Amino acid sequence: MFDKLLLGRYLQGNSIIHELDPRTKLLGSFFFIVIVFLANHWLAYLLLAAFVFFVIKLSNISISYFLRGIRPMLWIIMFTVIFQMLFTVGGTVYFQLGPVTITSLGVINAIYIFMRLVLIIMMSTILTLTTAPLELTDGIEHLLRPLTRLGFPSHEVALMLSIALRYVPTLMDEAQKIMNAQRARGVEFDEGSFIDRVKAMVPILIPLFVSAFNRADEMAIAMEARGYRGGEGRTKYRQLKYSKIDAYALLILLLVTAALIAIRIFIG
Amino acid sequence: MDNPIVFNNVDHIYNAGSPFAVSALKNVNLSIPKGKITAIIGHTGSGKSTLIQHLNVLLRPTHGTVKINDVEITADSKNKNLKALRKQVSVVFQFPESQLFEETVLKDVMFGPLNFGVSEEEAERIAREKLSLVGLPENLYDRSPFDLSGGQMRRVAIAGVLALEPSVLVLDEPTAGLDPAGQKYMLEMFVNLHRQQNLTLVLVTHQMEDVALYADNVIVMENGTVVKTGEPLEIFKDEDKLETLQLSLPHSLQFFKDIDTQLDTTYIKETQPITVDQLADEIVKIKQSRTLKSEVSQNV
């Protein structure tokens, strides 16, 4: 059931992108999402697409993977695109039928929205495919650390995040196991009306919650028994370190941004 | 229908066609004889659990066919027609207590029969019968299953599967994590059901003693293939093979083997006591033949 879900999966590898510091990747992806909204000219989108393609090539992961990752999102993307097309008015009118008008501006806007969504999804897929979950939480903890001064519990958030990430596959296995056991007792999950299907979820959700509570209990006890007393005064086993490639990555991102701004000012 | 379940060149590949593809079963051919106890052994990761999920169509083969009570299942079989098969072949999964969810013990056991269209009164009758069969005291029937102890929860879960009244019952390490008395009680109960109702049992286990004691037929798995099938005695004879498969001999046979090496005798070549009872018989026999010999020598 969960086989098709690509979002948030990690693929081991040893490409340049895999070796980047997780903080660089996190900030880079975030930054990329921001600069995608700077683009308002086809040249700019071409540049961004080329950049994403370049990063995918560097990551040594086949591009069919990313296309498959987009597939579950396709409905949301198409929905947004079609609404953009129908409700943006301006420019030359191509087609008109009652209240529905398709104009040149609408089509352009729809294409832009499509490009933005696809580029953003691709970039975040690169982030999750090339960064191990634990690296990711380490990166997030580091980046959130300045907020500790404002009273933000960055250690606790990072801990919760890493525990949550660690237990995603375990809980998925567990859900699959419970599902099988209930199917063996005659529950059908892909049959009947919508209400039947929702009802069929009850025999999965209750055991899943119960086991999650038990697991949390046991985990808390095991952590205390090993001397966990909260975040203060802890040392770290995994140390994050910036290297030369992080600087290059930053440089390339800045160049892309500069080019985007140039396109916006001089052409767009 | 001598063999309710027959596998024909069955392959199973998880996540077929993706980079995460894992081949779990390779060219499996086997049949489960009707009314017998079949044990499936093999070390962790040898494909036992994947195999079990084919027995009641939770998984379909990627290649090949599985025949269950003369219904053929291939990769293209539609889900719709398979539900009835799950009543005929039921599975007790590892740690089945994780499947409990209803408000009361009784309701949870009734859940299975109700799913297969049994009337409410009939389901309750079946549930009460199965709960007494697994040895759960009657005053617990109206309690929440989550208030029970681990062993009691296991019993309720097993009763819930027995309530489907299958003709083939598959048990995936049903006694793992139970205390010795509970283990014995549960296994004896399954074997009694098998004797009384001619129930076909499939038992997945790591306990070679249980295999020796109960099984009529053993299937040995390794790396997703069936490497050997036969009677327990046959399987345990080939000790070197067992060792390469990281499986062990039953204790009684191991005991006899140790005597052989220490006293430089060859008992193990002559006899194969795979259960404790047979071992006791052998020892008595040896003792008698010795006293007989010494009497003879005294008389001479």
XYZ file of C-alpha atoms in Angstrom:
568
model
C 0.000 0.000 0.000
C 2.792 2.395 0.905
C 5.105 1.103 -1.811
C 4.328 3.918 -4.195
C 4.964 6.673 -1.705
C 8.237 8.307 -2.585
C 7.872 11.451 -0.548
C 10.336 11.534 2.302
C 12.283 8.453 1.299
C 16.042 8.364 1.396
C 18.226 6.739 -1.260
C 21.722 5.900 -0.175
C 24.473 7.093 -2.467
C 27.794 8.874 -2.548
C 27.292 11.688 -5.014
C 28.382 15.278 -4.425
C 24.836 16.169 -3.402
C 24.798 13.358 -0.837
C 27.974 14.698 0.696
C 26.789 18.265 1.081
C 26.227 19.394 4.648
C 22.560 18.908 5.560
C 22.369 22.552 6.669
C 23.452 23.657 3.205
C 20.855 21.439 1.627
C 18.090 22.600 3.949
C 18.875 26.286 3.564
C 19.542 25.831 -0.137
C 16.170 24.175 -0.744
C 14.407 26.811 1.306
C 16.218 29.554 -0.542
C 15.374 27.922 -3.860
C 11.682 27.870 -3.002
C 11.877 31.591 -2.300
C 13.688 32.457 -5.526
C 11.260 30.403 -7.603
C 8.749 33.163 -6.882
C 11.138 35.772 -8.283
C 10.804 34.286 -11.733
C 8.268 35.924 -14.022
C 9.721 35.371 -17.477
C 10.133 32.200 -19.502
C 13.897 32.686 -19.547
C 13.921 32.669 -15.764
C 11.987 29.410 -15.663
C 14.321 27.917 -18.222
C 17.253 28.864 -16.002
C 15.610 27.357 -12.894
C 14.690 24.165 -14.733
C 18.255 23.871 -15.994
C 19.514 24.361 -12.455
C 17.233 21.650 -11.057
C 18.233 19.337 -13.875
C 21.891 20.023 -13.113
C 21.397 19.168 -9.415
C 19.538 15.958 -10.310
C 22.395 14.956 -12.624
C 24.881 15.625 -9.822
C 22.882 13.502 -7.393
C 23.292 10.423 -9.629
C 19.653 9.484 -9.177
C 17.690 8.636 -12.292
C 15.251 11.335 -13.359
C 12.400 8.823 -13.768
C 12.401 8.673 -9.998
C 11.544 12.310 -9.646
C 8.860 12.080 -12.281
C 7.332 9.231 -10.321
C 7.532 11.316 -7.167
C 5.420 13.983 -8.845
C 2.738 11.567 -9.971
C 0.776 11.457 -6.678
C 0.747 15.273 -6.678
C -0.445 15.500 -10.259
C -4.109 15.986 -9.319
C -3.375 18.877 -7.011
C -1.140 20.483 -9.621
C -3.681 20.093 -12.423
C -6.466 21.395 -10.189
C -4.507 24.555 -9.390
C -3.384 25.023 -12.974
C -6.883 24.716 -14.412
C -8.324 27.175 -11.897
C -5.554 29.640 -12.682
C -6.319 29.330 -16.333
C -10.060 29.833 -15.956
C -10.053 32.676 -13.479
C -7.187 34.864 -14.616
C -8.496 37.477 -16.991
C -6.396 39.709 -19.201
C -4.594 39.881 -22.549
C -6.061 38.458 -25.711
C -9.147 36.267 -25.383
C -8.703 32.836 -27.001
C -11.968 31.255 -26.068
C -15.179 32.337 -24.433
C -18.229 30.376 -23.354
C -20.561 32.051 -20.869
C -18.564 32.993 -17.774
C -15.635 30.810 -18.810
C -12.907 32.697 -20.611
C -9.464 31.533 -21.518
C -7.104 34.417 -22.076
C -3.438 34.641 -22.943
C -2.609 35.922 -19.479
C -4.500 33.021 -17.937
C -2.588 30.466 -19.978
C 0.751 32.096 -19.153
C -0.124 32.227 -15.475
C -1.172 28.585 -15.503
C 2.113 27.557 -17.091
C 4.034 29.575 -14.503
C 2.137 27.974 -11.625
C 2.741 24.551 -13.099
C 6.461 25.228 -13.415
C 6.681 26.581 -9.877
C 4.952 23.595 -8.310
C 6.960 21.061 -10.284
C 10.269 22.789 -9.530
C 9.495 23.065 -5.819
C 8.441 19.426 -5.554
C 11.540 18.328 -7.464
C 13.842 20.333 -5.218
C 12.304 19.005 -2.015
C 12.466 15.477 -3.431
C 16.182 15.986 -4.059
C 16.557 17.093 -0.451
C 14.837 14.042 1.040
C 16.275 11.513 -1.410
C 19.862 12.548 -0.748
C 19.749 13.340 2.979
C 19.438 10.652 5.629
C 16.615 11.452 8.076
C 18.980 11.757 11.028
C 21.223 14.176 9.134
C 18.140 16.187 8.356
C 17.131 16.523 11.994
C 20.696 17.368 12.968
C 20.623 20.105 10.376
C 17.280 21.410 11.608
C 18.455 21.435 15.220
C 21.511 23.443 14.241
C 19.549 25.917 12.229
C 16.996 26.394 14.999
C 19.601 26.854 17.692
C 19.707 30.668 17.511
C 16.016 30.678 18.452
C 16.822 29.066 21.827
C 17.620 32.535 23.148
C 14.035 33.539 22.476
C 12.863 30.602 24.578
C 12.247 28.261 21.649
C 12.801 24.604 22.694
C 15.049 23.708 19.748
C 16.521 20.592 21.357
C 13.104 19.169 22.219
C 11.766 19.897 18.752
C 14.782 18.230 17.169
C 14.437 15.225 19.489
C 10.764 14.829 18.680
C 11.548 15.188 15.019
C 14.257 12.561 15.030
C 12.147 10.117 17.040
C 9.198 10.723 14.741
C 11.323 10.163 11.648
C 12.875 7.040 13.115
C 9.440 5.560 13.796
C 7.819 6.340 10.452
C 8.968 3.061 8.859
C 8.300 1.107 12.062
C 4.762 2.413 12.301
C 4.207 1.771 8.603
C 5.294 -1.841 9.084
C 3.049 -2.096 12.082
C 0.106 -0.619 10.170
C 0.717 -3.083 7.365
C 0.851 -5.973 9.846
C -2.371 -4.971 11.578
C -4.015 -4.446 8.219
C -3.052 -7.961 7.142
C -4.342 -9.430 10.384
C -7.675 -7.666 9.961
C -7.918 -8.627 6.302
C -7.417 -12.211 7.423
C -10.459 -11.659 9.661
C -12.547 -10.529 6.714
C -12.124 -6.746 6.586
C -12.014 -5.324 3.065
C -10.325 -1.979 2.613
C -10.897 -1.330 -1.071
C -14.548 -2.222 -1.329
C -17.895 -0.652 -0.566
C -19.053 2.922 -0.122
C -16.992 5.752 1.296
C -18.557 5.223 4.730
C -17.774 1.498 4.624
C -14.168 2.316 3.885
C -13.903 4.806 6.708
C -15.441 2.246 9.066
C -12.885 -0.314 7.901
C -10.146 1.989 9.183
C -11.278 1.672 12.813
C -9.827 -1.833 13.332
C -6.477 -0.462 12.151
C -6.378 2.902 13.849
C -7.259 1.719 17.349
C -4.553 -0.971 17.555
C -2.097 1.417 15.928
C -2.745 4.114 18.533
C -2.614 1.617 21.374
C 0.726 0.274 20.188
C 2.058 3.804 19.682
C 1.147 4.654 23.296
C 2.803 1.498 24.575
C 5.857 2.159 22.474
C 6.120 5.731 23.740
C 5.902 4.477 27.314
C 8.614 1.885 26.822
C 10.820 4.320 24.967
C 10.548 6.961 27.704
C 11.507 4.375 30.315
C 14.433 3.104 28.242
C 15.673 6.677 27.721
C 15.505 7.474 31.428
C 17.236 4.229 32.275
C 20.082 5.292 29.997
C 20.458 8.581 31.800
C 18.594 10.998 29.571
C 17.776 14.117 31.573
C 16.921 16.621 28.862
C 18.915 18.640 26.398
C 21.119 20.682 28.708
C 24.791 19.722 28.869
C 24.630 16.993 26.277
C 27.491 16.371 23.884
C 27.004 15.314 20.299
C 28.115 12.131 18.586
C 27.535 13.301 15.046
C 29.323 16.549 14.285
C 28.288 18.637 11.314
C 31.035 20.259 9.320
C 30.988 22.559 6.339
C 33.410 21.730 3.539
C 34.520 23.240 0.261
C 31.610 21.845 -1.742
C 29.183 23.698 0.518
C 30.863 26.941 -0.497
C 30.585 26.013 -4.177
C 26.928 25.141 -3.756
C 26.296 28.497 -2.116
C 28.177 30.282 -4.882
C 26.153 28.592 -7.621
C 22.903 29.416 -5.822
C 23.930 33.063 -5.534
C 24.831 33.173 -9.222
C 21.426 31.746 -10.126
C 19.748 34.328 -7.910
C 21.742 37.130 -9.461
C 20.763 35.924 -12.922
C 17.106 35.772 -11.895
C 17.176 39.306 -10.548
C 18.911 40.462 -13.709
C 16.221 38.859 -15.863
C 13.522 40.452 -13.728
C 15.018 43.931 -13.951
C 16.239 44.029 -17.548
C 13.902 41.747 -19.470
C 10.820 40.940 -17.411
C -8.605 -32.294 -2.787
C -5.797 -34.066 -1.055
C -3.779 -30.896 -1.058
C -5.823 -27.847 -0.148
C -2.869 -25.607 -0.994
C -0.513 -26.068 -3.929
C 2.245 -23.668 -5.042
C 3.417 -23.828 -8.645
C 6.666 -22.007 -9.500
C 5.752 -19.113 -7.275
C 7.929 -15.996 -7.262
C 7.230 -12.977 -5.156
C 9.003 -9.663 -5.631
C 8.236 -6.762 -3.310
C 8.012 -3.333 -4.959
C 8.381 -4.971 -8.363
C 9.594 -2.562 -11.002
C 11.026 0.013 -8.601
C 14.593 0.506 -7.371
C 13.465 -0.883 -3.997
C 12.522 -4.234 -5.556
C 13.304 -7.192 -3.298
C 12.854 -10.757 -4.406
C 11.415 -12.669 -1.448
C 10.291 -15.956 -2.978
C 11.982 -17.714 -5.863
C 10.448 -20.591 -7.778
C 8.619 -22.102 -4.806
C 6.880 -25.421 -5.417
C 5.103 -27.065 -2.532
C 1.850 -28.576 -1.395
C 0.229 -28.653 2.014
C -1.368 -32.081 2.630
C -4.935 -32.106 3.913
C -5.515 -32.977 7.530
C -1.807 -33.030 8.377
C 0.456 -30.797 10.401
C 3.003 -29.106 8.181
C 5.896 -27.256 9.791
C 7.744 -24.496 7.960
C 11.246 -23.846 9.265
C 14.107 -21.646 8.156
C 16.106 -18.893 9.748
C 15.020 -15.260 9.904
C 14.609 -13.660 6.507
C 14.271 -16.920 4.602
C 10.857 -15.922 3.235
C 8.557 -17.753 5.647
C 6.366 -14.767 6.397
C 6.012 -13.881 2.719
C 5.053 -17.478 2.042
C 2.394 -17.401 4.745
C 0.806 -14.317 3.296
C 0.295 -16.224 0.061
C -1.603 -18.966 1.859
C -4.651 -16.748 2.371
C -4.102 -14.376 -0.522
C -2.912 -11.364 1.414
C -0.203 -11.347 -1.231
C -0.514 -12.577 -4.760
C 2.377 -14.273 -6.556
C 4.382 -12.074 -8.933
C 4.839 -15.132 -11.153
C 3.405 -18.633 -10.970
C 0.157 -19.830 -9.408
C -1.111 -20.635 -5.942
C -4.050 -23.015 -5.780
C -6.214 -22.787 -2.678
C -9.056 -25.313 -2.460
C -9.036 -25.543 -6.257
C -9.214 -21.785 -6.793
C -6.267 -20.643 -8.869
C -4.561 -17.420 -7.887
C -2.164 -15.623 -10.192
C -0.771 -12.107 -10.329
C -3.900 -10.916 -12.149
C -6.531 -12.418 -9.823
C -9.083 -9.844 -8.774
C -9.405 -9.077 -5.078
C -13.188 -9.304 -5.124
C -13.435 -13.070 -5.378
C -10.763 -13.828 -2.827
C -12.477 -12.852 0.428
C -14.208 -16.233 0.728
C -10.799 -17.924 0.658
C -9.752 -16.037 3.772
C -12.462 -17.828 5.726
C -11.195 -21.206 4.555
C -7.544 -20.482 5.256
C -6.956 -18.400 8.387
C -3.714 -17.061 9.724
C -2.663 -16.354 13.285
C 0.130 -13.828 12.790
C 3.094 -13.263 15.077
C 2.066 -11.374 18.196
C -1.602 -11.466 17.206
C -2.593 -9.445 20.286
C -1.837 -6.322 18.244
C -4.997 -6.931 16.213
C -7.418 -6.415 19.138
C -9.535 -3.281 18.925
C -13.133 -3.789 20.098
C -14.654 -2.577 23.363
C -15.083 -6.029 24.831
C -13.356 -9.365 24.453
C -16.540 -11.007 23.209
C -17.153 -8.368 20.532
C -13.607 -8.691 19.285
C -13.945 -12.431 18.783
C -17.322 -11.925 17.078
C -15.772 -9.429 14.650
C -14.426 -12.047 12.224
C -17.589 -14.158 11.865
C -19.711 -10.997 11.498
C -17.474 -9.860 8.623
C -18.250 -13.096 6.836
C -21.980 -12.607 7.187
C -22.747 -14.809 10.196
C -25.788 -13.656 12.221
C -25.268 -11.840 15.515
C -26.567 -14.699 17.731
C -24.564 -17.292 15.851
C -21.417 -15.149 16.061
C -21.848 -14.823 19.822
C -22.317 -18.551 20.196
C -19.159 -19.204 18.182
C -17.249 -16.560 20.138
C -18.200 -18.072 23.523
C -17.250 -21.523 22.290
C -13.834 -20.424 21.009
C -13.086 -18.356 24.100
C -13.653 -21.340 26.330
C -11.540 -23.402 23.945
C -8.535 -21.106 24.408
C -9.082 -21.260 28.163
C -10.137 -17.702 28.938
C -12.217 -17.408 32.140
C -15.826 -16.374 31.478
C -15.745 -13.367 33.800
C -13.357 -11.671 31.357
C -15.675 -11.807 28.317
C -17.142 -8.340 28.963
C -13.855 -6.667 29.831
C -11.903 -4.458 27.459
C -9.206 -6.499 25.707
C -6.692 -3.810 26.649
C -7.165 -4.531 30.364
C -5.953 -8.102 30.000
C -2.470 -9.487 30.505
C -0.278 -10.249 27.502
C -0.993 -13.970 27.630
C -4.732 -13.432 27.922
C -4.691 -10.970 25.027
C -2.932 -13.591 22.932
C -5.692 -16.071 23.770
C -8.418 -13.628 22.758
C -6.649 -12.908 19.473
C -6.298 -16.603 18.708
C -9.956 -17.189 19.584
C -10.786 -14.401 17.122
C -9.085 -16.309 14.330
C -10.492 -19.705 15.383
C -13.959 -18.129 15.287
C -13.685 -18.000 11.497
C -13.799 -21.820 11.637
C -11.275 -22.340 8.843
C -10.383 -25.662 7.247
C -6.713 -24.671 7.118
C -5.147 -22.853 10.052
C -1.768 -21.189 9.647
C 0.164 -20.370 12.812
C 3.128 -18.006 12.629
C 5.081 -18.659 15.840
C 1.901 -18.743 17.909
C 3.718 -19.346 21.191
C 6.553 -16.797 20.911
C 6.734 -14.757 24.105
C 4.406 -16.985 26.161
C 5.440 -18.715 29.385
C 6.243 -22.449 29.142
C 2.858 -23.563 30.504
C 1.040 -21.224 28.110
C 3.129 -22.467 25.192
C 2.282 -26.065 25.932
C -1.402 -25.328 26.487
C -1.724 -23.447 23.192
C 0.089 -26.005 21.092
C -1.841 -28.895 22.636
C -5.066 -27.040 21.911
C -4.160 -26.604 18.246
C -3.144 -30.241 17.937
C -6.390 -31.383 19.587
C -8.389 -29.261 17.139
C -6.428 -30.840 14.343
C -7.207 -34.334 15.648
C -10.884 -33.733 16.404
C -11.844 -31.764 13.314
C -9.259 -33.019 10.863
C -8.020 -29.441 10.655
C -5.026 -28.846 8.401
C -2.348 -27.040 10.383
C 0.590 -25.065 9.076
C 3.053 -24.194 11.796
C 5.905 -21.737 11.408
C 8.338 -22.180 14.240
C 11.923 -22.013 15.429
C 11.320 -24.685 18.080
C 12.709 -27.933 16.690
C 11.120 -29.777 19.633
C 7.673 -28.740 18.425
C 8.542 -29.797 14.888
C 9.710 -33.209 16.122
C 6.741 -33.669 18.415
C 3.860 -32.552 16.218
C 4.738 -32.203 12.541
C 3.913 -34.822 9.919
C 5.652 -32.919 7.209
C 8.403 -30.291 7.194
C 9.223 -27.605 4.647
C 12.684 -26.057 5.002
C 13.190 -22.589 3.534
C 16.368 -20.739 2.714
C 16.788 -17.452 0.837
C 13.269 -17.512 -0.514
C 13.402 -21.033 -1.882
C 12.273 -24.395 -0.557
C 15.466 -26.391 0.004
C 13.977 -29.510 1.484
C 10.683 -31.181 2.293
C 10.009 -34.402 4.119
C 9.123 -36.021 7.419
C 10.825 -34.636 10.535
C 13.043 -37.702 10.857
C 14.296 -37.277 7.314
C 15.016 -33.597 7.873
C 16.882 -34.147 11.127
C 18.995 -36.960 9.674
C 20.807 -34.536 7.416
C 22.578 -32.736 10.192
C 25.258 -31.032 8.123
C 22.619 -29.514 5.923
C 20.755 -28.222 8.980
C 23.931 -26.613 10.195
C 24.536 -24.761 6.934
C 20.950 -23.506 7.199
C 21.631 -22.246 10.735
C 19.034 -24.612 12.150
C 19.550 -26.977 15.054
C 18.629 -30.511 16.071
C 15.948 -31.201 18.672
C 17.504 -31.412 22.161
C 16.885 -35.145 22.524
C 18.712 -35.895 19.288
C 21.511 -33.540 20.253
C 21.756 -35.352 23.601
C 22.112 -38.702 21.884
C 24.726 -37.305 19.557
C 26.763 -35.974 22.469
C 26.671 -39.423 24.107
C 27.897 -40.883 20.826
C 30.900 -38.618 20.663
C 31.760 -38.887 24.362
C 31.416 -42.661 24.729
C 32.488 -43.402 21.172
C 29.311 -45.347 20.444
C 27.065 -45.283 17.372
C 23.590 -45.033 18.847
C 22.672 -42.182 16.532
C 23.289 -44.341 13.459
C 20.906 -46.990 14.752
C 18.122 -44.854 16.172
C 16.885 -41.301 15.870
C 15.000 -40.318 19.022
C 13.694 -36.886 18.002
C 11.282 -36.461 20.923
C 11.816 -36.809 24.660
C 9.476 -39.833 24.809
C 11.408 -41.637 22.118
C 14.622 -40.744 23.915
C 13.350 -42.266 27.151
C 12.326 -45.414 25.281
C 15.782 -45.705 23.727
C 17.520 -45.322 27.069
C 15.293 -47.969 28.628
C 16.042 -50.281 25.713
C 19.783 -49.782 26.044
C 19.581 -50.317 29.794
C 17.612 -53.561 29.352
C 19.976 -54.947 26.747
C 22.903 -54.174 29.085
C 21.349 -55.960 32.081
C 20.456 -58.812 29.787
C 24.061 -59.029 28.626
C 25.444 -58.916 32.174
C 22.991 -61.631 33.291
C 24.122 -63.776 30.388
C 27.784 -63.248 31.246
C 27.121 -64.061 34.918
C 25.417 -67.292 33.984
C 28.365 -68.272 31.828
